[in-house]
Short mmCIF file of C-alpha atoms and ligand atoms in Angstrom, two decimals:
data_model
loop_
_atom_site.label_atom_id
_atom_site.label_comp_id
_atom_site.label_asym_id
_atom_site.label_seq_id
_atom_site.Cartn_x
_atom_site.Cartn_y
_atom_site.Cartn_z
CA UNK A 201 -43.97 -33.43 -30.20
CA UNK A 202 -41.78 -30.93 -31.97
CA UNK A 203 -39.64 -30.84 -28.69
CA UNK A 204 -38.97 -34.64 -29.05
CA UNK A 205 -38.21 -34.61 -32.79
CA UNK A 206 -35.70 -31.60 -32.02
CA UNK A 207 -34.39 -33.59 -29.17
CA UNK A 208 -33.84 -36.75 -31.25
CA UNK A 209 -32.27 -34.70 -33.93
CA UNK A 210 -29.84 -33.28 -31.62
CA UNK A 211 -29.25 -36.70 -30.38
CA UNK A 212 -28.43 -38.24 -33.80
CA UNK A 213 -26.27 -35.21 -34.84
CA UNK A 214 -24.26 -35.87 -31.55
CA UNK A 215 -23.91 -39.47 -32.32
CA UNK A 216 -22.88 -38.63 -35.90
CA UNK A 217 -20.09 -36.54 -34.71
CA UNK A 218 -19.01 -39.00 -32.25
CA UNK A 219 -18.82 -41.66 -35.02
CA UNK A 220 -16.93 -39.40 -37.22
CA UNK A 221 -14.33 -38.91 -34.67
CA UNK A 222 -13.95 -42.49 -33.96
CA UNK A 223 -13.38 -43.54 -37.51
CA UNK A 224 -10.29 -45.44 -38.53
CA UNK A 225 -7.85 -42.74 -39.34
CA UNK A 226 -7.00 -42.25 -43.08
CA UNK A 227 -3.74 -41.20 -44.72
CA UNK A 228 -3.89 -37.70 -46.29
CA UNK A 229 -1.97 -37.70 -49.68
CA UNK A 230 0.16 -34.53 -49.86
CA UNK A 231 2.76 -33.89 -52.42
CA UNK A 232 6.32 -34.88 -51.27
CA UNK A 233 8.20 -31.67 -50.03
CA UNK A 234 11.59 -31.22 -51.81
CA UNK A 235 14.54 -32.45 -49.74
CA UNK A 236 18.34 -32.34 -50.13
CA UNK A 237 19.34 -35.71 -52.32
CA UNK A 238 22.77 -35.77 -50.35
CA UNK A 239 20.95 -36.19 -46.88
CA UNK A 240 19.72 -39.63 -46.06
CA UNK A 241 18.63 -38.18 -42.57
CA UNK A 242 16.54 -35.42 -44.00
CA UNK A 243 14.97 -37.43 -46.69
CA UNK A 244 14.12 -40.29 -43.95
CA UNK A 245 12.59 -37.64 -41.66
CA UNK A 246 10.46 -36.29 -44.61
CA UNK A 247 9.39 -39.42 -46.25
CA UNK A 248 9.66 -42.59 -44.20
CA UNK A 249 9.35 -41.52 -40.43
CA UNK A 250 5.58 -41.03 -40.89
CA UNK A 251 5.28 -44.99 -41.19
CA UNK A 252 8.65 -46.40 -39.89
CA UNK A 253 9.08 -43.88 -37.05
CA UNK A 254 12.18 -41.47 -36.46
CA UNK A 255 14.25 -44.22 -35.28
CA UNK A 256 13.11 -46.79 -37.65
CA UNK A 257 11.34 -48.80 -35.37
CA UNK A 258 8.14 -49.20 -37.30
CA UNK A 259 6.04 -47.08 -35.03
CA UNK A 260 5.11 -43.86 -36.81
CA UNK A 261 2.04 -41.92 -36.56
CA UNK A 262 0.48 -43.23 -39.69
CA UNK A 263 0.77 -47.11 -38.62
CA UNK A 264 -2.94 -47.13 -37.36
CA UNK A 265 -4.12 -46.41 -41.01
CA UNK A 266 -2.27 -49.03 -42.57
CA UNK A 267 -2.99 -52.69 -43.28
CA UNK A 268 0.51 -53.85 -42.92
CA UNK A 269 2.79 -52.99 -40.12
CA UNK A 270 5.84 -51.09 -41.46
CA UNK A 271 9.12 -53.12 -41.03
CA UNK A 272 11.33 -52.45 -38.01
CA UNK A 273 14.12 -50.90 -40.18
CA UNK A 274 16.84 -51.32 -37.25
CA UNK A 275 16.69 -55.22 -37.38
CA UNK A 276 17.36 -55.75 -41.08
CA UNK A 277 21.14 -56.60 -40.46
CA UNK A 278 20.33 -58.81 -37.31
CA UNK A 279 17.66 -60.75 -39.22
CA UNK A 280 20.10 -61.31 -42.09
CA UNK A 281 22.84 -63.10 -40.16
CA UNK A 282 24.46 -59.87 -38.99
CA UNK A 283 24.86 -58.62 -42.80
CA UNK A 284 22.95 -55.40 -43.80
CA UNK A 285 21.07 -56.31 -46.97
CA UNK A 286 21.85 -53.13 -48.74
CA UNK A 287 20.73 -54.51 -52.34
CA UNK A 288 17.31 -55.66 -51.02
CA UNK A 289 17.03 -52.40 -49.02
CA UNK A 290 17.58 -50.34 -52.15
CA UNK A 291 15.15 -52.43 -54.21
CA UNK A 292 12.41 -52.22 -51.49
CA UNK A 293 12.79 -48.28 -51.62
CA UNK A 294 12.90 -48.18 -55.42
CA UNK A 295 9.90 -50.46 -55.42
CA UNK A 296 11.28 -53.32 -57.56
CA UNK A 297 9.92 -56.04 -55.33
CA UNK A 298 6.25 -54.91 -54.92
CA UNK A 299 5.16 -57.99 -56.55
CA UNK A 300 7.02 -60.10 -54.20
CA UNK A 301 5.95 -57.96 -51.21
CA UNK A 302 2.30 -58.08 -52.81
CA UNK A 303 1.58 -54.77 -50.88
CA UNK A 304 1.16 -51.25 -52.01
CA UNK A 305 1.01 -49.88 -48.34
CA UNK A 306 4.60 -48.97 -48.98
CA UNK A 307 4.68 -46.11 -51.73
CA UNK A 308 7.00 -46.83 -54.79
CA UNK A 309 9.81 -44.30 -53.96
CA UNK A 310 11.54 -44.89 -57.11
CA UNK A 311 8.74 -43.25 -59.03
CA UNK A 312 8.34 -40.49 -56.50
CA UNK A 313 12.15 -39.58 -56.41
CA UNK A 314 12.23 -39.78 -60.23
CA UNK A 315 9.43 -37.30 -60.38
CA UNK A 316 11.47 -34.78 -58.17
CA UNK A 317 14.98 -35.49 -59.35
CA UNK A 318 16.66 -33.70 -62.44
CA UNK A 319 18.55 -36.92 -63.45
CA UNK A 320 18.44 -40.61 -63.01
CA UNK A 321 21.82 -40.04 -61.26
CA UNK A 322 19.99 -37.81 -58.53
CA UNK A 323 17.43 -40.61 -58.18
CA UNK A 324 20.08 -43.19 -57.49
CA UNK A 325 21.74 -40.89 -55.01
CA UNK A 326 18.68 -40.40 -53.04
CA UNK A 327 17.98 -44.13 -52.87
CA UNK A 328 21.70 -44.97 -51.92
CA UNK A 329 21.85 -42.34 -49.32
CA UNK A 330 18.52 -43.40 -47.77
CA UNK A 331 20.05 -46.93 -47.71
CA UNK A 332 23.17 -45.89 -46.02
CA UNK A 333 21.05 -43.98 -43.39
CA UNK A 334 19.26 -47.15 -42.80
CA UNK A 335 22.30 -48.92 -42.50
CA UNK A 336 23.37 -46.59 -39.63
CA UNK A 337 20.11 -47.40 -37.86
CA UNK A 338 21.18 -51.01 -37.36
CA UNK A 339 21.11 -52.51 -33.86
CA UNK A 340 24.40 -54.29 -32.96
C1 HEC B 221 2.90 -45.22 -45.91
C2 HEC B 221 3.65 -45.95 -44.96
C3 HEC B 221 4.97 -46.15 -45.58
C4 HEC B 221 6.16 -45.16 -45.63
C5 HEC B 221 5.73 -43.61 -45.81
C6 HEC B 221 7.33 -45.64 -45.92
N1 HEC B 221 7.25 -47.17 -45.59
FE1 HEC B 221 8.56 -48.55 -46.05
N2 HEC B 221 7.34 -49.94 -45.62
C7 HEC B 221 5.86 -49.89 -45.12
C8 HEC B 221 5.45 -51.07 -45.00
C9 HEC B 221 3.88 -51.23 -44.72
C10 HEC B 221 6.53 -52.01 -45.16
C11 HEC B 221 6.26 -53.56 -45.19
C12 HEC B 221 5.92 -53.92 -46.59
C13 HEC B 221 5.42 -55.27 -46.54
O1 HEC B 221 5.82 -56.11 -45.98
O2 HEC B 221 4.67 -55.65 -47.59
C14 HEC B 221 7.54 -51.45 -45.46
C15 HEC B 221 8.92 -51.87 -45.76
C16 HEC B 221 9.87 -51.28 -46.06
C17 HEC B 221 11.34 -51.93 -46.41
C18 HEC B 221 11.53 -53.35 -46.36
C19 HEC B 221 11.95 -53.88 -45.02
C20 HEC B 221 12.25 -55.37 -44.99
O3 HEC B 221 11.83 -56.08 -44.13
O4 HEC B 221 12.94 -56.02 -46.08
C21 HEC B 221 12.03 -50.91 -46.35
C22 HEC B 221 13.58 -50.99 -46.62
C23 HEC B 221 11.62 -49.69 -46.20
N3 HEC B 221 10.28 -49.95 -45.97
C24 HEC B 221 12.08 -48.50 -46.30
C25 HEC B 221 11.37 -47.28 -46.42
C26 HEC B 221 12.02 -45.95 -46.69
C27 HEC B 221 13.44 -45.66 -47.02
C28 HEC B 221 10.95 -45.19 -46.74
C29 HEC B 221 11.06 -43.57 -47.09
C30 HEC B 221 11.71 -43.20 -48.12
C31 HEC B 221 9.82 -45.68 -46.41
N4 HEC B 221 9.95 -47.05 -46.27
C32 HEC B 221 8.51 -45.26 -46.30
C33 HEC B 221 5.40 -48.55 -45.16
C34 HEC B 221 5.97 -47.35 -45.33
#
């Protein structure tokens, strides 16, 4: 009898481990690492690539844990009649149109950048340089 119980316990434990491993992935929140405000590329790699992918295609490693698929950031100009929507992109990064988007899957970067910048000018510089970097990712 004890043997059967022991067996069952082992089986349940094994099942528990299996279930644990097959759980939907969750995003671990870590404090943002400091970056150079003048490098859009460095900031994109550090803060955006986890969701949007290194090339901005919307296929970063965190995608599986998100409710909404991150936008493909290389098609923004193409989907806007060939003109890169710089202001809209800057606003998306800043977090101004969260209400319109109705999604908090994308972090509000304006607040994050404000917390790591010495001045409002540095915060603007980060958002502008990221916007310019994304402009450079556009497909022709
Ligand atoms: C945790 C995942 C995540 C991270 C990190 C992230 N994004 Fe996003 N992003 C999203 C999702 C999801 C959407 C789509 C939002 C929606 O439709 O509600 C989005 C949308 C956007 C859009 C709007 C695109 C459009 O179609 O108008 C821009 C621009 C953008 N992200 C830029 C960035 C930049 C720049 C960074 C880094 C500073 C970043 N994102 C980091 C998940 C993320």
